[in-house]
């Protein structure tokens, strides 16, 4: 059972380097979090179950099970926002982390200011979700606000209730996947660039976008397509506009 009190933010730090763990705790405490630290993945998983954190930072190289396996297990029971940290800068590691279920990926050594900026963007997104008037914990069968559903080729989503259905069946998406799908569906056939999507998921139109951010968007879109069984070559939902970004696929008759 969680000991979270209303209005309190909890963060779990899974990091085996004491100096980095201490730095993360300082940055997150300054951002308004109560922090809990684990030196290995299994202990971290127990802390997440116990405290139901808003945010989890997760090192890739851990004793025992590595960070990629930890985030896979996290996604079996938690929607905590996961930022993976790694000294490995290879693109394949970034993509593996995101494919495993992480929301963001930050290379070591990181600048505390950059981590704080990403955390604050995450907080803004969560606050927007939690302050939607009239939204509590609806089910797929809830008829309230039924006219606000977006529909396309058998896919339905309700941005405010944060529900997605495909051919009448619920689809479980991560927070970032949901936001990306919402952005594409609301833009319809107009192209939305990777830079715009990166800024959108951070809820910061003035954010500086680098190549790693664009790769992150590509990975999240790939995960989204997999969950929707959407073909890249013959898309039903998300169409790639080469060199630019994405748009909603043509309506099927």
PDB file of C-alpha atoms in Angstrom:
ATOM      1  CA  UNK A   1       0.000   0.000   0.000  1.00  0.00           C
ATOM      2  CA  UNK A   2       1.316   3.452  -0.919  1.00  0.00           C
ATOM      3  CA  UNK A   3       2.066   6.015   1.802  1.00  0.00           C
ATOM      4  CA  UNK A   4       1.563   8.888  -0.629  1.00  0.00           C
ATOM      5  CA  UNK A   5      -0.460  11.770   0.795  1.00  0.00           C
ATOM      6  CA  UNK A   6      -2.585  14.067  -1.398  1.00  0.00           C
ATOM      7  CA  UNK A   7      -0.483  16.627  -3.246  1.00  0.00           C
ATOM      8  CA  UNK A   8       2.809  14.858  -2.451  1.00  0.00           C
ATOM      9  CA  UNK A   9       5.067  13.707  -5.258  1.00  0.00           C
ATOM     10  CA  UNK A  10       7.225  10.622  -4.805  1.00  0.00           C
ATOM     11  CA  UNK A  11      10.240   9.584  -6.885  1.00  0.00           C
ATOM     12  CA  UNK A  12      12.211   6.355  -6.861  1.00  0.00           C
ATOM     13  CA  UNK A  13      15.909   6.466  -7.779  1.00  0.00           C
ATOM     14  CA  UNK A  14      17.399   3.152  -8.943  1.00  0.00           C
ATOM     15  CA  UNK A  15      21.128   3.809  -9.102  1.00  0.00           C
ATOM     16  CA  UNK A  16      24.142   1.855  -7.782  1.00  0.00           C
ATOM     17  CA  UNK A  17      26.596   4.796  -7.877  1.00  0.00           C
ATOM     18  CA  UNK A  18      26.198   6.616  -4.530  1.00  0.00           C
ATOM     19  CA  UNK A  19      27.448   9.963  -5.866  1.00  0.00           C
ATOM     20  CA  UNK A  20      25.015   9.973  -8.782  1.00  0.00           C
ATOM     21  CA  UNK A  21      22.201   8.762  -6.530  1.00  0.00           C
ATOM     22  CA  UNK A  22      22.889  11.656  -4.147  1.00  0.00           C
ATOM     23  CA  UNK A  23      22.914  14.138  -7.053  1.00  0.00           C
ATOM     24  CA  UNK A  24      19.610  12.776  -8.355  1.00  0.00           C
ATOM     25  CA  UNK A  25      18.090  13.029  -4.884  1.00  0.00           C
ATOM     26  CA  UNK A  26      19.151  16.677  -4.601  1.00  0.00           C
ATOM     27  CA  UNK A  27      17.744  17.603  -8.026  1.00  0.00           C
ATOM     28  CA  UNK A  28      14.445  15.787  -7.432  1.00  0.00           C
ATOM     29  CA  UNK A  29      14.060  17.122  -3.900  1.00  0.00           C
ATOM     30  CA  UNK A  30      14.505  20.640  -5.254  1.00  0.00           C
ATOM     31  CA  UNK A  31      11.785  19.823  -7.804  1.00  0.00           C
ATOM     32  CA  UNK A  32       9.400  18.979  -4.965  1.00  0.00           C
ATOM     33  CA  UNK A  33       9.733  15.182  -4.725  1.00  0.00           C
ATOM     34  CA  UNK A  34      10.139  12.919  -1.744  1.00  0.00           C
ATOM     35  CA  UNK A  35      12.785  10.450  -2.884  1.00  0.00           C
ATOM     36  CA  UNK A  36      13.554   6.786  -2.216  1.00  0.00           C
ATOM     37  CA  UNK A  37      16.766   5.131  -3.418  1.00  0.00           C
ATOM     38  CA  UNK A  38      17.588   1.557  -4.423  1.00  0.00           C
ATOM     39  CA  UNK A  39      20.981   0.189  -5.445  1.00  0.00           C
ATOM     40  CA  UNK A  40      19.591  -2.660  -7.547  1.00  0.00           C
ATOM     41  CA  UNK A  41      16.612  -3.387  -9.758  1.00  0.00           C
ATOM     42  CA  UNK A  42      14.727  -5.813  -7.541  1.00  0.00           C
ATOM     43  CA  UNK A  43      14.815  -3.435  -4.584  1.00  0.00           C
ATOM     44  CA  UNK A  44      13.744  -0.625  -6.895  1.00  0.00           C
ATOM     45  CA  UNK A  45      10.745  -2.627  -8.081  1.00  0.00           C
ATOM     46  CA  UNK A  46       9.643  -3.128  -4.480  1.00  0.00           C
ATOM     47  CA  UNK A  47       9.963   0.615  -3.784  1.00  0.00           C
ATOM     48  CA  UNK A  48       7.806   1.379  -6.827  1.00  0.00           C
ATOM     49  CA  UNK A  49       5.144  -1.048  -5.645  1.00  0.00           C
ATOM     50  CA  UNK A  50       5.240   0.464  -2.157  1.00  0.00           C
ATOM     51  CA  UNK A  51       5.295   4.173  -2.974  1.00  0.00           C
ATOM     52  CA  UNK A  52       3.597   4.365  -6.403  1.00  0.00           C
ATOM     53  CA  UNK A  53       5.943   7.144  -7.557  1.00  0.00           C
ATOM     54  CA  UNK A  54       5.132   9.773 -10.128  1.00  0.00           C
ATOM     55  CA  UNK A  55       8.708   9.527 -11.416  1.00  0.00           C
ATOM     56  CA  UNK A  56      11.406   6.855 -11.499  1.00  0.00           C
ATOM     57  CA  UNK A  57      15.014   7.340 -12.600  1.00  0.00           C
ATOM     58  CA  UNK A  58      16.650   4.124 -13.677  1.00  0.00           C
ATOM     59  CA  UNK A  59      20.285   3.343 -14.409  1.00  0.00           C
ATOM     60  CA  UNK A  60      20.881   0.912 -17.266  1.00  0.00           C
ATOM     61  CA  UNK A  61      23.919  -0.818 -15.732  1.00  0.00           C
ATOM     62  CA  UNK A  62      22.756  -2.352 -12.457  1.00  0.00           C
ATOM     63  CA  UNK A  63      23.892  -5.378 -10.454  1.00  0.00           C
ATOM     64  CA  UNK A  64      21.677  -8.372 -11.069  1.00  0.00           C
ATOM     65  CA  UNK A  65      18.998  -7.564 -13.654  1.00  0.00           C
ATOM     66  CA  UNK A  66      19.819  -4.618 -15.902  1.00  0.00           C
ATOM     67  CA  UNK A  67      17.745  -1.482 -16.392  1.00  0.00           C
ATOM     68  CA  UNK A  68      16.122  -2.734 -19.585  1.00  0.00           C
ATOM     69  CA  UNK A  69      14.660  -5.727 -17.765  1.00  0.00           C
ATOM     70  CA  UNK A  70      13.679  -3.555 -14.798  1.00  0.00           C
ATOM     71  CA  UNK A  71      11.632  -1.189 -16.954  1.00  0.00           C
ATOM     72  CA  UNK A  72       9.910  -4.141 -18.640  1.00  0.00           C
ATOM     73  CA  UNK A  73       8.855  -5.385 -15.216  1.00  0.00           C
ATOM     74  CA  UNK A  74       7.806  -1.896 -14.128  1.00  0.00           C
ATOM     75  CA  UNK A  75       5.421  -1.691 -17.059  1.00  0.00           C
ATOM     76  CA  UNK A  76       3.654  -4.841 -15.892  1.00  0.00           C
ATOM     77  CA  UNK A  77       2.152  -2.953 -12.946  1.00  0.00           C
ATOM     78  CA  UNK A  78       3.006   0.765 -12.987  1.00  0.00           C
ATOM     79  CA  UNK A  79       2.569   3.890 -15.122  1.00  0.00           C
ATOM     80  CA  UNK A  80       5.345   5.783 -13.313  1.00  0.00           C
ATOM     81  CA  UNK A  81       7.238   8.125 -15.645  1.00  0.00           C
ATOM     82  CA  UNK A  82      10.598   6.425 -16.255  1.00  0.00           C
ATOM     83  CA  UNK A  83      13.771   8.308 -17.173  1.00  0.00           C
ATOM     84  CA  UNK A  84      16.599   5.916 -18.011  1.00  0.00           C
ATOM     85  CA  UNK A  85      20.181   7.010 -17.357  1.00  0.00           C
ATOM     86  CA  UNK A  86      23.242   5.493 -18.994  1.00  0.00           C
ATOM     87  CA  UNK A  87      26.875   6.210 -19.736  1.00  0.00           C
ATOM     88  CA  UNK A  88      26.359   4.337 -23.015  1.00  0.00           C
ATOM     89  CA  UNK A  89      25.558   6.811 -25.771  1.00  0.00           C
ATOM     90  CA  UNK A  90      24.895   4.341 -28.594  1.00  0.00           C
ATOM     91  CA  UNK A  91      21.603   4.943 -30.375  1.00  0.00           C
ATOM     92  CA  UNK A  92      20.695   1.257 -30.014  1.00  0.00           C
ATOM     93  CA  UNK A  93      20.759   1.607 -26.222  1.00  0.00           C
ATOM     94  CA  UNK A  94      18.438   4.604 -26.360  1.00  0.00           C
ATOM     95  CA  UNK A  95      16.025   2.744 -28.609  1.00  0.00           C
ATOM     96  CA  UNK A  96      16.206  -0.402 -26.463  1.00  0.00           C
ATOM     97  CA  UNK A  97      15.312   1.636 -23.386  1.00  0.00           C
ATOM     98  CA  UNK A  98      12.366   3.318 -25.053  1.00  0.00           C
ATOM     99  CA  UNK A  99      11.197   0.066 -26.615  1.00  0.00           C
ATOM    100  CA  UNK A 100      11.287  -1.520 -23.166  1.00  0.00           C
ATOM    101  CA  UNK A 101       8.846   1.063 -21.839  1.00  0.00           C
ATOM    102  CA  UNK A 102      10.909   4.065 -20.707  1.00  0.00           C
ATOM    103  CA  UNK A 103       9.462   7.538 -21.286  1.00  0.00           C
ATOM    104  CA  UNK A 104      12.785   9.354 -21.639  1.00  0.00           C
ATOM    105  CA  UNK A 105      16.500   8.562 -21.895  1.00  0.00           C
ATOM    106  CA  UNK A 106      19.339  10.723 -20.604  1.00  0.00           C
ATOM    107  CA  UNK A 107      23.047  10.091 -21.176  1.00  0.00           C
ATOM    108  CA  UNK A 108      25.615  10.313 -18.397  1.00  0.00           C
ATOM    109  CA  UNK A 109      27.229  12.551 -17.416  1.00  0.00           C
ATOM    110  CA  UNK A 110      24.092  14.678 -17.419  1.00  0.00           C
ATOM    111  CA  UNK A 111      23.672  18.293 -16.459  1.00  0.00           C
ATOM    112  CA  UNK A 112      21.420  18.724 -13.408  1.00  0.00           C
ATOM    113  CA  UNK A 113      19.718  21.631 -15.172  1.00  0.00           C
ATOM    114  CA  UNK A 114      18.776  19.394 -18.120  1.00  0.00           C
ATOM    115  CA  UNK A 115      17.357  16.720 -15.823  1.00  0.00           C
ATOM    116  CA  UNK A 116      15.408  19.355 -13.890  1.00  0.00           C
ATOM    117  CA  UNK A 117      13.976  20.757 -17.138  1.00  0.00           C
ATOM    118  CA  UNK A 118      12.787  17.327 -18.257  1.00  0.00           C
ATOM    119  CA  UNK A 119      11.280  16.590 -14.861  1.00  0.00           C
ATOM    120  CA  UNK A 120       9.451  19.928 -14.796  1.00  0.00           C
ATOM    121  CA  UNK A 121       8.063  19.277 -18.280  1.00  0.00           C
ATOM    122  CA  UNK A 122       6.805  15.905 -17.041  1.00  0.00           C
ATOM    123  CA  UNK A 123       5.187  17.590 -14.024  1.00  0.00           C
ATOM    124  CA  UNK A 124       3.384  20.085 -16.274  1.00  0.00           C
ATOM    125  CA  UNK A 125       1.995  17.243 -18.361  1.00  0.00           C
ATOM    126  CA  UNK A 126       0.785  15.369 -15.288  1.00  0.00           C
ATOM    127  CA  UNK A 127      -0.868  18.471 -13.851  1.00  0.00           C
ATOM    128  CA  UNK A 128      -2.710  19.079 -17.109  1.00  0.00           C
ATOM    129  CA  UNK A 129      -3.985  15.481 -17.018  1.00  0.00           C
ATOM    130  CA  UNK A 130      -5.059  15.724 -13.379  1.00  0.00           C
ATOM    131  CA  UNK A 131      -6.924  19.029 -13.692  1.00  0.00           C
ATOM    132  CA  UNK A 132      -9.286  18.192 -16.518  1.00  0.00           C
ATOM    133  CA  UNK A 133     -12.743  19.270 -15.277  1.00  0.00           C
ATOM    134  CA  UNK A 134     -15.157  16.414 -14.511  1.00  0.00           C
ATOM    135  CA  UNK A 135     -12.682  13.596 -15.117  1.00  0.00           C
ATOM    136  CA  UNK A 136     -12.299  10.991 -12.377  1.00  0.00           C
ATOM    137  CA  UNK A 137     -11.605   7.358 -13.228  1.00  0.00           C
ATOM    138  CA  UNK A 138     -13.879   6.560 -16.172  1.00  0.00           C
ATOM    139  CA  UNK A 139     -14.252   3.182 -17.821  1.00  0.00           C
ATOM    140  CA  UNK A 140     -14.488   2.437 -21.520  1.00  0.00           C
ATOM    141  CA  UNK A 141     -18.256   2.116 -21.078  1.00  0.00           C
ATOM    142  CA  UNK A 142     -18.582   5.605 -19.550  1.00  0.00           C
ATOM    143  CA  UNK A 143     -20.881   7.620 -21.842  1.00  0.00           C
ATOM    144  CA  UNK A 144     -19.927  11.030 -20.398  1.00  0.00           C
ATOM    145  CA  UNK A 145     -18.392  13.271 -23.020  1.00  0.00           C
ATOM    146  CA  UNK A 146     -19.098  10.724 -25.723  1.00  0.00           C
ATOM    147  CA  UNK A 147     -19.144  13.434 -28.374  1.00  0.00           C
ATOM    148  CA  UNK A 148     -15.477  14.260 -27.677  1.00  0.00           C
ATOM    149  CA  UNK A 149     -14.135  10.996 -29.096  1.00  0.00           C
ATOM    150  CA  UNK A 150     -11.752  11.231 -32.051  1.00  0.00           C
ATOM    151  CA  UNK A 151     -12.308   8.462 -34.588  1.00  0.00           C
ATOM    152  CA  UNK A 152     -10.364   7.211 -37.592  1.00  0.00           C
ATOM    153  CA  UNK A 153     -10.471   3.880 -39.441  1.00  0.00           C
ATOM    154  CA  UNK A 154     -11.779   1.943 -36.427  1.00  0.00           C
ATOM    155  CA  UNK A 155      -9.540   3.710 -33.912  1.00  0.00           C
ATOM    156  CA  UNK A 156     -11.214   5.820 -31.220  1.00  0.00           C
ATOM    157  CA  UNK A 157      -9.587   7.964 -28.557  1.00  0.00           C
ATOM    158  CA  UNK A 158     -10.874  10.357 -25.939  1.00  0.00           C
ATOM    159  CA  UNK A 159      -8.105  12.885 -25.124  1.00  0.00           C
ATOM    160  CA  UNK A 160      -9.676  14.045 -21.865  1.00  0.00           C
ATOM    161  CA  UNK A 161     -10.633  10.624 -20.478  1.00  0.00           C
ATOM    162  CA  UNK A 162      -7.349   9.253 -21.902  1.00  0.00           C
ATOM    163  CA  UNK A 163      -8.986   6.190 -23.397  1.00  0.00           C
ATOM    164  CA  UNK A 164      -8.141   4.392 -26.643  1.00  0.00           C
ATOM    165  CA  UNK A 165     -10.160   1.698 -28.428  1.00  0.00           C
ATOM    166  CA  UNK A 166      -9.265  -0.218 -31.579  1.00  0.00           C
ATOM    167  CA  UNK A 167     -12.130  -2.033 -33.320  1.00  0.00           C
ATOM    168  CA  UNK A 168     -14.062  -1.893 -30.049  1.00  0.00           C
ATOM    169  CA  UNK A 169     -11.252  -3.240 -27.848  1.00  0.00           C
ATOM    170  CA  UNK A 170      -9.295  -1.133 -25.315  1.00  0.00           C
ATOM    171  CA  UNK A 171      -5.641  -0.406 -26.097  1.00  0.00           C
ATOM    172  CA  UNK A 172      -3.096   0.178 -23.336  1.00  0.00           C
ATOM    173  CA  UNK A 173      -0.628   2.940 -24.193  1.00  0.00           C
ATOM    174  CA  UNK A 174       2.092   4.651 -22.220  1.00  0.00           C
ATOM    175  CA  UNK A 175       1.569   8.313 -21.394  1.00  0.00           C
ATOM    176  CA  UNK A 176       3.952   9.401 -24.165  1.00  0.00           C
ATOM    177  CA  UNK A 177       2.403   7.083 -26.761  1.00  0.00           C
ATOM    178  CA  UNK A 178      -1.039   8.424 -25.907  1.00  0.00           C
ATOM    179  CA  UNK A 179       0.097  12.032 -26.250  1.00  0.00           C
ATOM    180  CA  UNK A 180       1.745  11.355 -29.608  1.00  0.00           C
ATOM    181  CA  UNK A 181      -1.340   9.605 -30.954  1.00  0.00           C
ATOM    182  CA  UNK A 182      -3.508  12.467 -29.723  1.00  0.00           C
ATOM    183  CA  UNK A 183      -1.287  15.024 -31.463  1.00  0.00           C
ATOM    184  CA  UNK A 184      -1.372  13.143 -34.775  1.00  0.00           C
ATOM    185  CA  UNK A 185      -5.130  12.530 -34.684  1.00  0.00           C
ATOM    186  CA  UNK A 186      -5.941  16.122 -33.798  1.00  0.00           C
ATOM    187  CA  UNK A 187      -3.699  17.390 -36.618  1.00  0.00           C
ATOM    188  CA  UNK A 188      -5.506  15.026 -39.021  1.00  0.00           C
ATOM    189  CA  UNK A 189      -3.957  15.048 -42.510  1.00  0.00           C
ATOM    190  CA  UNK A 190      -1.739  18.010 -41.748  1.00  0.00           C
ATOM    191  CA  UNK A 191       1.882  17.001 -41.185  1.00  0.00           C
ATOM    192  CA  UNK A 192       3.324  17.321 -37.687  1.00  0.00           C
ATOM    193  CA  UNK A 193       7.118  17.330 -37.495  1.00  0.00           C
ATOM    194  CA  UNK A 194       9.279  15.322 -35.110  1.00  0.00           C
ATOM    195  CA  UNK A 195      10.478  18.577 -33.548  1.00  0.00           C
ATOM    196  CA  UNK A 196       6.888  19.638 -32.892  1.00  0.00           C
ATOM    197  CA  UNK A 197       6.092  16.253 -31.381  1.00  0.00           C
ATOM    198  CA  UNK A 198       9.165  16.370 -29.127  1.00  0.00           C
ATOM    199  CA  UNK A 199       8.125  19.811 -27.873  1.00  0.00           C
ATOM    200  CA  UNK A 200       4.522  18.645 -27.511  1.00  0.00           C
ATOM    201  CA  UNK A 201       5.286  15.667 -25.276  1.00  0.00           C
ATOM    202  CA  UNK A 202       7.382  17.944 -23.064  1.00  0.00           C
ATOM    203  CA  UNK A 203       4.586  20.532 -23.004  1.00  0.00           C
ATOM    204  CA  UNK A 204       7.190  23.163 -23.877  1.00  0.00           C
ATOM    205  CA  UNK A 205       6.960  24.793 -27.306  1.00  0.00           C
ATOM    206  CA  UNK A 206      10.242  26.627 -26.669  1.00  0.00           C
ATOM    207  CA  UNK A 207      12.267  23.514 -25.844  1.00  0.00           C
ATOM    208  CA  UNK A 208      15.484  22.909 -27.781  1.00  0.00           C
ATOM    209  CA  UNK A 209      15.241  19.721 -29.832  1.00  0.00           C
ATOM    210  CA  UNK A 210      18.328  17.664 -30.671  1.00  0.00           C
ATOM    211  CA  UNK A 211      18.768  14.571 -32.822  1.00  0.00           C
ATOM    212  CA  UNK A 212      18.378  12.263 -29.825  1.00  0.00           C
ATOM    213  CA  UNK A 213      14.910  13.749 -29.235  1.00  0.00           C
ATOM    214  CA  UNK A 214      13.910  13.007 -32.826  1.00  0.00           C
ATOM    215  CA  UNK A 215      15.180   9.424 -32.486  1.00  0.00           C
ATOM    216  CA  UNK A 216      13.147   9.114 -29.306  1.00  0.00           C
ATOM    217  CA  UNK A 217      10.002  10.207 -31.150  1.00  0.00           C
ATOM    218  CA  UNK A 218      10.708   7.654 -33.892  1.00  0.00           C
ATOM    219  CA  UNK A 219      11.028   4.908 -31.285  1.00  0.00           C
ATOM    220  CA  UNK A 220       7.795   5.888 -29.513  1.00  0.00           C
ATOM    221  CA  UNK A 221       5.949   6.000 -32.847  1.00  0.00           C
ATOM    222  CA  UNK A 222       7.330   2.536 -33.674  1.00  0.00           C
ATOM    223  CA  UNK A 223       6.013   1.224 -30.353  1.00  0.00           C
ATOM    224  CA  UNK A 224       2.670   2.888 -30.987  1.00  0.00           C
ATOM    225  CA  UNK A 225       2.399   1.302 -34.418  1.00  0.00           C
ATOM    226  CA  UNK A 226       3.223  -2.110 -32.966  1.00  0.00           C
ATOM    227  CA  UNK A 227       0.440  -1.823 -30.378  1.00  0.00           C
ATOM    228  CA  UNK A 228      -2.010  -0.725 -33.081  1.00  0.00           C
ATOM    229  CA  UNK A 229      -0.792  -3.400 -35.536  1.00  0.00           C
ATOM    230  CA  UNK A 230      -0.218  -0.563 -37.983  1.00  0.00           C
ATOM    231  CA  UNK A 231       1.856  -1.193 -41.090  1.00  0.00           C
ATOM    232  CA  UNK A 232       4.605   1.265 -42.044  1.00  0.00           C
ATOM    233  CA  UNK A 233       4.235   0.523 -45.762  1.00  0.00           C
ATOM    234  CA  UNK A 234       0.425   0.437 -45.819  1.00  0.00           C
ATOM    235  CA  UNK A 235      -0.627   2.477 -42.780  1.00  0.00           C
ATOM    236  CA  UNK A 236      -4.122   2.436 -41.384  1.00  0.00           C
ATOM    237  CA  UNK A 237      -3.467   5.123 -38.796  1.00  0.00           C
ATOM    238  CA  UNK A 238      -0.057   6.859 -38.870  1.00  0.00           C
ATOM    239  CA  UNK A 239       1.638   7.762 -42.121  1.00  0.00           C
ATOM    240  CA  UNK A 240       5.313   8.747 -42.292  1.00  0.00           C
ATOM    241  CA  UNK A 241       6.178  11.845 -44.305  1.00  0.00           C
ATOM    242  CA  UNK A 242       9.799  11.149 -45.112  1.00  0.00           C
ATOM    243  CA  UNK A 243      12.229  13.752 -43.846  1.00  0.00           C
ATOM    244  CA  UNK A 244       9.527  15.739 -42.067  1.00  0.00           C
ATOM    245  CA  UNK A 245       7.307  13.866 -39.620  1.00  0.00           C
ATOM    246  CA  UNK A 246       3.920  12.164 -39.510  1.00  0.00           C
ATOM    247  CA  UNK A 247       0.273  12.616 -40.363  1.00  0.00           C
ATOM    248  CA  UNK A 248      -2.943  10.667 -40.107  1.00  0.00           C
ATOM    249  CA  UNK A 249      -3.351   8.046 -42.824  1.00  0.00           C
ATOM    250  CA  UNK A 250      -6.094   8.411 -45.405  1.00  0.00           C
ATOM    251  CA  UNK A 251      -9.596   7.454 -44.349  1.00  0.00           C
ATOM    252  CA  UNK A 252     -10.584   3.984 -45.503  1.00  0.00           C
ATOM    253  CA  UNK A 253     -13.938   3.485 -47.160  1.00  0.00           C
TER     254      UNK A 253
END
